[in-house]
Amino acid sequence: DAMVIQNPRYQVTQFGKPVTLSCSQTLNHNVMYWYQQKSSQAPKLLFHYYDKDFNNEADTPDNFQSRRPNTSFCFLDIRSPGLGDAAMYLCATSRERVRGNEQYFGPGTRLTVT
Amino acid sequence: GESVGLHLPTLSVQEGDNSIINCAYSNSASDYFIWYKQESGKGPQFIIDIRSNMDKRQGQRVTVLLNKTVKHLSLQIAATQPGDSAVYFCAGGSNYKLTFGKGTLLTVNP
């Protein structure tokens, strides 16, 4: 009965080699978020989709892109991963984009860059 | 901008004791605050939230206290159990956006 699913759970990529992380949800929520969480640090919001509307955070590097082909799926694309991009990437969803609306997190994908 | 931080990075308690995890915030504009629990290898899990116009909220075995005068938030866990061992994050929220604090690692000793 997993609600927010992330695949793969572990991903290894080479320096500069494009990589895509996947998130899917069974909640039919309107909003999907991507967070980056580096070791022993707090999650940091990269961007989110409200329905088909993409919303980038001001300090998210251009190297990070996202796609949402339908309500259920959202992808995180890292065009040229650097060593500093090694982190846990968390996907979250919420029903609406309003104050206090609970965000449901997936288990995360741990990305290693070699 | 929002800044949410924690006083202590680690906390070790005995099973059955009460735990108190603290958090300080700097931005008075936060509408609400949330505590999340993150177990190893998992995503953050919602525990409890509190709106900025409240000073206390209770859940099952957990209580969140908000002191807006000193911009301080705490999470109290009653009768801490081994299953409570995790990293606990506070997050300040304005509209949809959450800003997380650094996290406190809670270890429960049997």
JSON list of C-alpha atoms in Angstrom, two decimals:
[
{"chain": "A", "resi": 1, "resn": "ASP", "atom": "CA", "xyz": [0.00, 0.00, 0.00]},
{"chain": "A", "resi": 2, "resn": "ALA", "atom": "CA", "xyz": [2.94, 2.32, -0.69]},
{"chain": "A", "resi": 3, "resn": "MET", "atom": "CA", "xyz": [1.65, 5.78, -1.56]},
{"chain": "A", "resi": 4, "resn": "VAL", "atom": "CA", "xyz": [4.77, 7.52, -2.84]},
{"chain": "A", "resi": 5, "resn": "ILE", "atom": "CA", "xyz": [7.16, 5.24, -4.64]},
{"chain": "A", "resi": 6, "resn": "GLN", "atom": "CA", "xyz": [10.65, 6.07, -5.73]},
{"chain": "A", "resi": 7, "resn": "ASN", "atom": "CA", "xyz": [12.77, 4.06, -8.11]},
{"chain": "A", "resi": 8, "resn": "PRO", "atom": "CA", "xyz": [15.45, 3.08, -7.92]},
{"chain": "A", "resi": 9, "resn": "ARG", "atom": "CA", "xyz": [16.22, 3.21, -4.20]},
{"chain": "A", "resi": 10, "resn": "TYR", "atom": "CA", "xyz": [19.93, 3.36, -4.95]},
{"chain": "A", "resi": 11, "resn": "GLN", "atom": "CA", "xyz": [21.50, 4.82, -8.09]},
{"chain": "A", "resi": 12, "resn": "VAL", "atom": "CA", "xyz": [25.14, 5.02, -9.05]},
{"chain": "A", "resi": 13, "resn": "THR", "atom": "CA", "xyz": [26.16, 7.24, -11.93]},
{"chain": "A", "resi": 14, "resn": "GLN", "atom": "CA", "xyz": [29.41, 8.51, -13.33]},
{"chain": "A", "resi": 15, "resn": "PHE", "atom": "CA", "xyz": [30.57, 12.07, -13.16]},
{"chain": "A", "resi": 16, "resn": "GLY", "atom": "CA", "xyz": [28.93, 13.97, -16.02]},
{"chain": "A", "resi": 17, "resn": "LYS", "atom": "CA", "xyz": [26.63, 11.11, -17.07]},
{"chain": "A", "resi": 18, "resn": "PRO", "atom": "CA", "xyz": [22.96, 12.11, -17.17]},
{"chain": "A", "resi": 19, "resn": "VAL", "atom": "CA", "xyz": [20.73, 10.33, -14.70]},
{"chain": "A", "resi": 20, "resn": "THR", "atom": "CA", "xyz": [16.98, 10.20, -14.15]},
{"chain": "A", "resi": 21, "resn": "LEU", "atom": "CA", "xyz": [15.22, 9.45, -10.89]},
{"chain": "A", "resi": 22, "resn": "SER", "atom": "CA", "xyz": [11.60, 8.41, -10.81]},
{"chain": "A", "resi": 23, "resn": "CYS", "atom": "CA", "xyz": [8.69, 9.07, -8.48]},
{"chain": "A", "resi": 24, "resn": "SER", "atom": "CA", "xyz": [5.15, 7.81, -8.67]},
{"chain": "A", "resi": 25, "resn": "GLN", "atom": "CA", "xyz": [2.16, 8.29, -6.41]},
{"chain": "A", "resi": 26, "resn": "THR", "atom": "CA", "xyz": [-1.12, 6.50, -5.83]},
{"chain": "A", "resi": 27, "resn": "LEU", "atom": "CA", "xyz": [-2.71, 9.37, -3.90]},
{"chain": "A", "resi": 28, "resn": "ASN", "atom": "CA", "xyz": [-3.89, 11.35, -6.92]},
{"chain": "A", "resi": 29, "resn": "HIS", "atom": "CA", "xyz": [-2.37, 14.46, -5.36]},
{"chain": "A", "resi": 30, "resn": "ASN", "atom": "CA", "xyz": [-2.06, 17.65, -7.34]},
{"chain": "A", "resi": 31, "resn": "VAL", "atom": "CA", "xyz": [1.37, 18.66, -6.09]},
{"chain": "A", "resi": 32, "resn": "MET", "atom": "CA", "xyz": [4.64, 16.78, -6.39]},
{"chain": "A", "resi": 33, "resn": "TYR", "atom": "CA", "xyz": [7.90, 18.02, -4.87]},
{"chain": "A", "resi": 34, "resn": "TRP", "atom": "CA", "xyz": [11.56, 17.11, -5.22]},
{"chain": "A", "resi": 35, "resn": "TYR", "atom": "CA", "xyz": [13.94, 17.64, -2.33]},
{"chain": "A", "resi": 36, "resn": "GLN", "atom": "CA", "xyz": [17.67, 17.14, -2.08]},
{"chain": "A", "resi": 37, "resn": "GLN", "atom": "CA", "xyz": [19.02, 15.87, 1.23]},
{"chain": "A", "resi": 38, "resn": "LYS", "atom": "CA", "xyz": [22.77, 15.70, 1.65]},
{"chain": "A", "resi": 39, "resn": "SER", "atom": "CA", "xyz": [24.34, 13.59, 4.35]},
{"chain": "A", "resi": 40, "resn": "SER", "atom": "CA", "xyz": [23.35, 14.70, 7.88]},
{"chain": "A", "resi": 41, "resn": "GLN", "atom": "CA", "xyz": [21.52, 17.73, 6.49]},
{"chain": "A", "resi": 42, "resn": "ALA", "atom": "CA", "xyz": [17.93, 18.79, 6.20]},
{"chain": "A", "resi": 43, "resn": "PRO", "atom": "CA", "xyz": [15.92, 18.27, 3.02]},
{"chain": "A", "resi": 44, "resn": "LYS", "atom": "CA", "xyz": [16.09, 21.22, 0.65]},
{"chain": "A", "resi": 45, "resn": "LEU", "atom": "CA", "xyz": [13.34, 21.93, -1.85]},
{"chain": "A", "resi": 46, "resn": "LEU", "atom": "CA", "xyz": [14.52, 21.92, -5.48]},
{"chain": "A", "resi": 47, "resn": "PHE", "atom": "CA", "xyz": [11.20, 22.46, -7.28]},
{"chain": "A", "resi": 48, "resn": "HIS", "atom": "CA", "xyz": [7.62, 21.34, -7.40]},
{"chain": "A", "resi": 49, "resn": "TYR", "atom": "CA", "xyz": [4.81, 20.75, -9.84]},
{"chain": "A", "resi": 50, "resn": "TYR", "atom": "CA", "xyz": [1.34, 22.03, -9.16]},
{"chain": "A", "resi": 51, "resn": "ASP", "atom": "CA", "xyz": [-0.60, 19.96, -11.65]},
{"chain": "A", "resi": 52, "resn": "LYS", "atom": "CA", "xyz": [1.33, 20.68, -14.87]},
{"chain": "A", "resi": 53, "resn": "ASP", "atom": "CA", "xyz": [2.73, 23.97, -13.64]},
{"chain": "A", "resi": 54, "resn": "PHE", "atom": "CA", "xyz": [6.47, 23.74, -12.90]},
{"chain": "A", "resi": 55, "resn": "ASN", "atom": "CA", "xyz": [7.83, 25.89, -10.05]},
{"chain": "A", "resi": 56, "resn": "ASN", "atom": "CA", "xyz": [11.57, 26.14, -9.65]},
{"chain": "A", "resi": 57, "resn": "GLU", "atom": "CA", "xyz": [13.28, 27.35, -6.48]},
{"chain": "A", "resi": 58, "resn": "ALA", "atom": "CA", "xyz": [15.51, 30.35, -7.08]},
{"chain": "A", "resi": 59, "resn": "ASP", "atom": "CA", "xyz": [18.69, 28.63, -5.96]},
{"chain": "A", "resi": 60, "resn": "THR", "atom": "CA", "xyz": [18.19, 25.32, -7.76]},
{"chain": "A", "resi": 61, "resn": "PRO", "atom": "CA", "xyz": [21.05, 24.79, -10.24]},
{"chain": "A", "resi": 62, "resn": "ASP", "atom": "CA", "xyz": [20.20, 24.59, -13.94]},
{"chain": "A", "resi": 63, "resn": "ASN", "atom": "CA", "xyz": [21.70, 21.11, -13.91]},
{"chain": "A", "resi": 64, "resn": "PHE", "atom": "CA", "xyz": [18.50, 19.88, -12.30]},
{"chain": "A", "resi": 65, "resn": "GLN", "atom": "CA", "xyz": [15.37, 19.50, -14.38]},
{"chain": "A", "resi": 66, "resn": "SER", "atom": "CA", "xyz": [12.03, 17.83, -13.86]},
{"chain": "A", "resi": 67, "resn": "ARG", "atom": "CA", "xyz": [9.22, 16.35, -15.90]},
{"chain": "A", "resi": 68, "resn": "ARG", "atom": "CA", "xyz": [5.70, 15.40, -14.97]},
{"chain": "A", "resi": 69, "resn": "PRO", "atom": "CA", "xyz": [4.06, 13.52, -17.85]},
{"chain": "A", "resi": 70, "resn": "ASN", "atom": "CA", "xyz": [0.88, 12.76, -15.88]},
{"chain": "A", "resi": 71, "resn": "THR", "atom": "CA", "xyz": [-0.60, 13.10, -12.40]},
{"chain": "A", "resi": 72, "resn": "SER", "atom": "CA", "xyz": [1.02, 9.95, -11.09]},
{"chain": "A", "resi": 73, "resn": "PHE", "atom": "CA", "xyz": [4.60, 10.31, -12.26]},
{"chain": "A", "resi": 74, "resn": "CYS", "atom": "CA", "xyz": [7.34, 12.86, -11.81]},
{"chain": "A", "resi": 75, "resn": "PHE", "atom": "CA", "xyz": [10.98, 12.60, -12.88]},
{"chain": "A", "resi": 76, "resn": "LEU", "atom": "CA", "xyz": [14.12, 14.32, -11.70]},
{"chain": "A", "resi": 77, "resn": "ASP", "atom": "CA", "xyz": [16.79, 14.69, -14.40]},
{"chain": "A", "resi": 78, "resn": "ILE", "atom": "CA", "xyz": [20.35, 15.60, -13.54]},
{"chain": "A", "resi": 79, "resn": "ARG", "atom": "CA", "xyz": [21.98, 16.57, -16.78]},
{"chain": "A", "resi": 80, "resn": "SER", "atom": "CA", "xyz": [25.64, 16.43, -15.75]},
{"chain": "A", "resi": 81, "resn": "PRO", "atom": "CA", "xyz": [26.02, 15.09, -12.23]},
{"chain": "A", "resi": 82, "resn": "GLY", "atom": "CA", "xyz": [28.94, 16.35, -10.23]},
{"chain": "A", "resi": 83, "resn": "LEU", "atom": "CA", "xyz": [30.41, 14.87, -7.08]},
{"chain": "A", "resi": 84, "resn": "GLY", "atom": "CA", "xyz": [28.56, 17.49, -5.08]},
{"chain": "A", "resi": 85, "resn": "ASP", "atom": "CA", "xyz": [25.23, 16.15, -6.32]},
{"chain": "A", "resi": 86, "resn": "ALA", "atom": "CA", "xyz": [25.62, 12.92, -4.37]},
{"chain": "A", "resi": 87, "resn": "ALA", "atom": "CA", "xyz": [22.70, 12.95, -1.99]},
{"chain": "A", "resi": 88, "resn": "MET", "atom": "CA", "xyz": [19.37, 11.42, -1.07]},
{"chain": "A", "resi": 89, "resn": "TYR", "atom": "CA", "xyz": [16.62, 12.71, -3.37]},
{"chain": "A", "resi": 90, "resn": "LEU", "atom": "CA", "xyz": [13.19, 12.77, -1.82]},
{"chain": "A", "resi": 91, "resn": "CYS", "atom": "CA", "xyz": [9.91, 13.01, -3.65]},
{"chain": "A", "resi": 92, "resn": "ALA", "atom": "CA", "xyz": [6.85, 14.25, -1.81]},
{"chain": "A", "resi": 93, "resn": "THR", "atom": "CA", "xyz": [3.24, 14.93, -2.68]},
{"chain": "A", "resi": 94, "resn": "SER", "atom": "CA", "xyz": [0.42, 16.97, -1.27]},
{"chain": "A", "resi": 95, "resn": "ARG", "atom": "CA", "xyz": [-3.22, 17.17, -2.21]},
{"chain": "A", "resi": 96, "resn": "GLU", "atom": "CA", "xyz": [-3.14, 20.90, -2.63]},
{"chain": "A", "resi": 97, "resn": "ARG", "atom": "CA", "xyz": [-0.60, 23.70, -2.45]},
{"chain": "A", "resi": 98, "resn": "VAL", "atom": "CA", "xyz": [-2.01, 25.45, 0.54]},
{"chain": "A", "resi": 99, "resn": "ARG", "atom": "CA", "xyz": [-0.94, 26.29, 4.03]},
{"chain": "A", "resi": 100, "resn": "GLY", "atom": "CA", "xyz": [-0.31, 23.31, 6.16]},
{"chain": "A", "resi": 101, "resn": "ASN", "atom": "CA", "xyz": [-1.34, 20.76, 3.60]},
{"chain": "A", "resi": 102, "resn": "GLU", "atom": "CA", "xyz": [0.44, 17.63, 4.61]},
{"chain": "A", "resi": 103, "resn": "GLN", "atom": "CA", "xyz": [3.28, 16.45, 2.43]},
{"chain": "A", "resi": 104, "resn": "TYR", "atom": "CA", "xyz": [3.76, 12.71, 2.04]},
{"chain": "A", "resi": 105, "resn": "PHE", "atom": "CA", "xyz": [7.31, 11.63, 1.40]},
{"chain": "A", "resi": 106, "resn": "GLY", "atom": "CA", "xyz": [8.65, 8.69, -0.53]},
{"chain": "A", "resi": 107, "resn": "PRO", "atom": "CA", "xyz": [11.55, 6.59, 0.77]},
{"chain": "A", "resi": 108, "resn": "GLY", "atom": "CA", "xyz": [14.08, 8.45, -1.33]},
{"chain": "A", "resi": 109, "resn": "THR", "atom": "CA", "xyz": [16.70, 7.54, -3.91]},
{"chain": "A", "resi": 110, "resn": "ARG", "atom": "CA", "xyz": [20.28, 7.63, -2.76]},
{"chain": "A", "resi": 111, "resn": "LEU", "atom": "CA", "xyz": [22.49, 8.88, -5.59]},
{"chain": "A", "resi": 112, "resn": "THR", "atom": "CA", "xyz": [26.18, 8.12, -5.70]},
{"chain": "A", "resi": 113, "resn": "VAL", "atom": "CA", "xyz": [28.41, 9.89, -8.23]},
{"chain": "A", "resi": 114, "resn": "THR", "atom": "CA", "xyz": [31.70, 8.21, -9.07]},
{"chain": "B", "resi": 1, "resn": "GLY", "atom": "CA", "xyz": [14.50, 34.22, 4.62]},
{"chain": "B", "resi": 2, "resn": "GLU", "atom": "CA", "xyz": [13.38, 31.35, 6.80]},
{"chain": "B", "resi": 3, "resn": "SER", "atom": "CA", "xyz": [15.94, 29.73, 9.01]},
{"chain": "B", "resi": 4, "resn": "VAL", "atom": "CA", "xyz": [15.07, 26.86, 11.25]},
{"chain": "B", "resi": 5, "resn": "GLY", "atom": "CA", "xyz": [17.70, 25.26, 13.42]},
{"chain": "B", "resi": 6, "resn": "LEU", "atom": "CA", "xyz": [18.05, 22.81, 16.26]},
{"chain": "B", "resi": 7, "resn": "HIS", "atom": "CA", "xyz": [19.84, 23.26, 19.57]},
{"chain": "B", "resi": 8, "resn": "LEU", "atom": "CA", "xyz": [21.24, 19.74, 19.86]},
{"chain": "B", "resi": 9, "resn": "PRO", "atom": "CA", "xyz": [22.32, 17.40, 17.07]},
{"chain": "B", "resi": 10, "resn": "THR", "atom": "CA", "xyz": [22.01, 14.22, 19.19]},
{"chain": "B", "resi": 11, "resn": "LEU", "atom": "CA", "xyz": [19.88, 13.07, 22.08]},
{"chain": "B", "resi": 12, "resn": "SER", "atom": "CA", "xyz": [20.19, 9.79, 23.96]},
{"chain": "B", "resi": 13, "resn": "VAL", "atom": "CA", "xyz": [17.46, 8.64, 26.35]},
{"chain": "B", "resi": 14, "resn": "GLN", "atom": "CA", "xyz": [16.51, 5.53, 28.27]},
{"chain": "B", "resi": 15, "resn": "GLU", "atom": "CA", "xyz": [13.51, 3.52, 27.18]},
{"chain": "B", "resi": 16, "resn": "GLY", "atom": "CA", "xyz": [10.47, 4.70, 29.06]},
{"chain": "B", "resi": 17, "resn": "ASP", "atom": "CA", "xyz": [11.80, 8.19, 29.74]},
{"chain": "B", "resi": 18, "resn": "ASN", "atom": "CA", "xyz": [10.34, 11.30, 28.17]},
{"chain": "B", "resi": 19, "resn": "SER", "atom": "CA", "xyz": [12.24, 12.98, 25.35]},
{"chain": "B", "resi": 20, "resn": "ILE", "atom": "CA", "xyz": [12.35, 16.65, 24.51]},
{"chain": "B", "resi": 21, "resn": "ILE", "atom": "CA", "xyz": [13.70, 17.81, 21.16]},
{"chain": "B", "resi": 22, "resn": "ASN", "atom": "CA", "xyz": [14.15, 21.54, 20.65]},
{"chain": "B", "resi": 23, "resn": "CYS", "atom": "CA", "xyz": [14.12, 23.79, 17.62]},
{"chain": "B", "resi": 24, "resn": "ALA", "atom": "CA", "xyz": [14.68, 27.52, 17.12]},
{"chain": "B", "resi": 25, "resn": "TYR", "atom": "CA", "xyz": [13.40, 29.52, 14.21]},
{"chain": "B", "resi": 26, "resn": "SER", "atom": "CA", "xyz": [14.23, 33.00, 12.99]},
{"chain": "B", "resi": 27, "resn": "ASN", "atom": "CA", "xyz": [11.40, 33.95, 10.65]},
{"chain": "B", "resi": 28, "resn": "SER", "atom": "CA", "xyz": [8.28, 35.12, 12.45]},
{"chain": "B", "resi": 29, "resn": "ALA", "atom": "CA", "xyz": [6.34, 34.89, 9.18]},
{"chain": "B", "resi": 30, "resn": "SER", "atom": "CA", "xyz": [6.02, 31.09, 9.38]},
{"chain": "B", "resi": 31, "resn": "ASP", "atom": "CA", "xyz": [2.35, 30.15, 9.39]},
{"chain": "B", "resi": 32, "resn": "TYR", "atom": "CA", "xyz": [2.83, 26.74, 10.84]},
{"chain": "B", "resi": 33, "resn": "PHE", "atom": "CA", "xyz": [5.44, 24.28, 12.04]},
{"chain": "B", "resi": 34, "resn": "ILE", "atom": "CA", "xyz": [5.74, 20.57, 11.52]},
{"chain": "B", "resi": 35, "resn": "TRP", "atom": "CA", "xyz": [7.75, 17.85, 13.18]},
{"chain": "B", "resi": 36, "resn": "TYR", "atom": "CA", "xyz": [8.94, 14.99, 10.98]},
{"chain": "B", "resi": 37, "resn": "LYS", "atom": "CA", "xyz": [10.52, 11.68, 11.94]},
{"chain": "B", "resi": 38, "resn": "GLN", "atom": "CA", "xyz": [13.01, 10.12, 9.56]},
{"chain": "B", "resi": 39, "resn": "GLU", "atom": "CA", "xyz": [14.17, 6.58, 10.12]},
{"chain": "B", "resi": 40, "resn": "SER", "atom": "CA", "xyz": [17.28, 5.29, 8.46]},
{"chain": "B", "resi": 41, "resn": "GLY", "atom": "CA", "xyz": [16.75, 4.71, 4.75]},
{"chain": "B", "resi": 42, "resn": "LYS", "atom": "CA", "xyz": [13.24, 6.17, 4.74]},
{"chain": "B", "resi": 43, "resn": "GLY", "atom": "CA", "xyz": [11.62, 9.44, 3.87]},
{"chain": "B", "resi": 44, "resn": "PRO", "atom": "CA", "xyz": [10.42, 11.91, 6.51]},
{"chain": "B", "resi": 45, "resn": "GLN", "atom": "CA", "xyz": [7.19, 10.92, 8.19]},
{"chain": "B", "resi": 46, "resn": "PHE", "atom": "CA", "xyz": [4.75, 13.52, 9.50]},
{"chain": "B", "resi": 47, "resn": "ILE", "atom": "CA", "xyz": [4.36, 13.45, 13.28]},
{"chain": "B", "resi": 48, "resn": "ILE", "atom": "CA", "xyz": [2.46, 16.55, 14.31]},
{"chain": "B", "resi": 49, "resn": "ASP", "atom": "CA", "xyz": [1.97, 20.14, 13.27]},
{"chain": "B", "resi": 50, "resn": "ILE", "atom": "CA", "xyz": [1.02, 23.36, 14.99]},
{"chain": "B", "resi": 51, "resn": "ARG", "atom": "CA", "xyz": [-0.28, 26.62, 13.59]},
{"chain": "B", "resi": 52, "resn": "SER", "atom": "CA", "xyz": [1.43, 29.82, 14.53]},
{"chain": "B", "resi": 53, "resn": "ASN", "atom": "CA", "xyz": [-1.63, 31.04, 16.47]},
{"chain": "B", "resi": 54, "resn": "MET", "atom": "CA", "xyz": [-1.41, 28.09, 18.87]},
{"chain": "B", "resi": 55, "resn": "ASP", "atom": "CA", "xyz": [1.02, 27.41, 21.69]},
{"chain": "B", "resi": 56, "resn": "LYS", "atom": "CA", "xyz": [0.41, 23.74, 22.34]},
{"chain": "B", "resi": 57, "resn": "ARG", "atom": "CA", "xyz": [-0.88, 20.73, 20.48]},
{"chain": "B", "resi": 58, "resn": "GLN", "atom": "CA", "xyz": [-1.06, 17.14, 21.63]},
{"chain": "B", "resi": 59, "resn": "GLY", "atom": "CA", "xyz": [-1.09, 13.91, 19.71]},
{"chain": "B", "resi": 60, "resn": "GLN", "atom": "CA", "xyz": [-0.62, 10.32, 20.63]},
{"chain": "B", "resi": 61, "resn": "ARG", "atom": "CA", "xyz": [2.40, 10.30, 22.99]},
{"chain": "B", "resi": 62, "resn": "VAL", "atom": "CA", "xyz": [3.67, 13.53, 21.45]},
{"chain": "B", "resi": 63, "resn": "THR", "atom": "CA", "xyz": [3.19, 17.17, 22.36]},
{"chain": "B", "resi": 64, "resn": "VAL", "atom": "CA", "xyz": [4.45, 20.17, 20.45]},
{"chain": "B", "resi": 65, "resn": "LEU", "atom": "CA", "xyz": [4.97, 23.48, 22.22]},
{"chain": "B", "resi": 66, "resn": "LEU", "atom": "CA", "xyz": [5.42, 26.78, 20.45]},
{"chain": "B", "resi": 67, "resn": "ASN", "atom": "CA", "xyz": [6.84, 29.84, 22.16]},
{"chain": "B", "resi": 68, "resn": "LYS", "atom": "CA", "xyz": [6.60, 32.71, 19.72]},
{"chain": "B", "resi": 69, "resn": "THR", "atom": "CA", "xyz": [8.16, 35.17, 22.15]},
{"chain": "B", "resi": 70, "resn": "VAL", "atom": "CA", "xyz": [11.51, 33.42, 21.98]},
{"chain": "B", "resi": 71, "resn": "LYS", "atom": "CA", "xyz": [10.88, 31.72, 18.60]},
{"chain": "B", "resi": 72, "resn": "HIS", "atom": "CA", "xyz": [11.23, 28.26, 20.02]},
{"chain": "B", "resi": 73, "resn": "LEU", "atom": "CA", "xyz": [9.54, 24.99, 19.21]},
{"chain": "B", "resi": 74, "resn": "SER", "atom": "CA", "xyz": [9.80, 21.70, 21.04]},
{"chain": "B", "resi": 75, "resn": "LEU", "atom": "CA", "xyz": [8.64, 18.13, 20.56]},
{"chain": "B", "resi": 76, "resn": "GLN", "atom": "CA", "xyz": [7.97, 16.07, 23.64]},
{"chain": "B", "resi": 77, "resn": "ILE", "atom": "CA", "xyz": [7.72, 12.31, 23.33]},
{"chain": "B", "resi": 78, "resn": "ALA", "atom": "CA", "xyz": [6.25, 10.49, 26.31]},
{"chain": "B", "resi": 79, "resn": "ALA", "atom": "CA", "xyz": [7.47, 7.05, 27.37]},
{"chain": "B", "resi": 80, "resn": "THR", "atom": "CA", "xyz": [10.06, 6.88, 24.60]},
{"chain": "B", "resi": 81, "resn": "GLN", "atom": "CA", "xyz": [10.33, 3.51, 22.92]},
{"chain": "B", "resi": 82, "resn": "PRO", "atom": "CA", "xyz": [13.10, 1.90, 20.84]},
{"chain": "B", "resi": 83, "resn": "GLY", "atom": "CA", "xyz": [10.95, 2.45, 17.76]},
{"chain": "B", "resi": 84, "resn": "ASP", "atom": "CA", "xyz": [11.22, 6.19, 18.34]},
{"chain": "B", "resi": 85, "resn": "SER", "atom": "CA", "xyz": [14.91, 6.10, 17.46]},
{"chain": "B", "resi": 86, "resn": "ALA", "atom": "CA", "xyz": [15.27, 8.28, 14.38]},
{"chain": "B", "resi": 87, "resn": "VAL", "atom": "CA", "xyz": [16.26, 11.73, 13.19]},
{"chain": "B", "resi": 88, "resn": "TYR", "atom": "CA", "xyz": [13.66, 14.37, 14.01]},
{"chain": "B", "resi": 89, "resn": "PHE", "atom": "CA", "xyz": [13.29, 17.47, 11.88]},
{"chain": "B", "resi": 90, "resn": "CYS", "atom": "CA", "xyz": [11.31, 20.56, 12.56]},
{"chain": "B", "resi": 91, "resn": "ALA", "atom": "CA", "xyz": [10.11, 22.52, 9.56]},
{"chain": "B", "resi": 92, "resn": "GLY", "atom": "CA", "xyz": [8.68, 26.01, 9.33]},
{"chain": "B", "resi": 93, "resn": "GLY", "atom": "CA", "xyz": [6.03, 26.58, 6.73]},
{"chain": "B", "resi": 94, "resn": "SER", "atom": "CA", "xyz": [4.70, 29.53, 4.83]},
{"chain": "B", "resi": 95, "resn": "ASN", "atom": "CA", "xyz": [2.02, 28.68, 2.28]},
{"chain": "B", "resi": 96, "resn": "TYR", "atom": "CA", "xyz": [3.18, 25.42, 0.74]},
{"chain": "B", "resi": 97, "resn": "LYS", "atom": "CA", "xyz": [6.90, 25.87, 1.27]},
{"chain": "B", "resi": 98, "resn": "LEU", "atom": "CA", "xyz": [8.64, 24.02, 4.09]},
{"chain": "B", "resi": 99, "resn": "THR", "atom": "CA", "xyz": [12.06, 24.97, 5.38]},
{"chain": "B", "resi": 100, "resn": "PHE", "atom": "CA", "xyz": [13.61, 22.18, 7.37]},
{"chain": "B", "resi": 101, "resn": "GLY", "atom": "CA", "xyz": [15.97, 22.43, 10.30]},
{"chain": "B", "resi": 102, "resn": "LYS", "atom": "CA", "xyz": [19.11, 20.36, 10.46]},
{"chain": "B", "resi": 103, "resn": "GLY", "atom": "CA", "xyz": [17.76, 17.44, 12.48]},
{"chain": "B", "resi": 104, "resn": "THR", "atom": "CA", "xyz": [18.30, 15.78, 15.85]},
{"chain": "B", "resi": 105, "resn": "LEU", "atom": "CA", "xyz": [19.27, 12.15, 16.12]},
{"chain": "B", "resi": 106, "resn": "LEU", "atom": "CA", "xyz": [17.32, 10.49, 18.92]},
{"chain": "B", "resi": 107, "resn": "THR", "atom": "CA", "xyz": [18.74, 7.25, 20.28]},
{"chain": "B", "resi": 108, "resn": "VAL", "atom": "CA", "xyz": [16.67, 5.20, 22.72]},
{"chain": "B", "resi": 109, "resn": "ASN", "atom": "CA", "xyz": [18.65, 2.89, 24.95]},
{"chain": "B", "resi": 110, "resn": "PRO", "atom": "CA", "xyz": [16.94, -0.30, 26.18]}
]
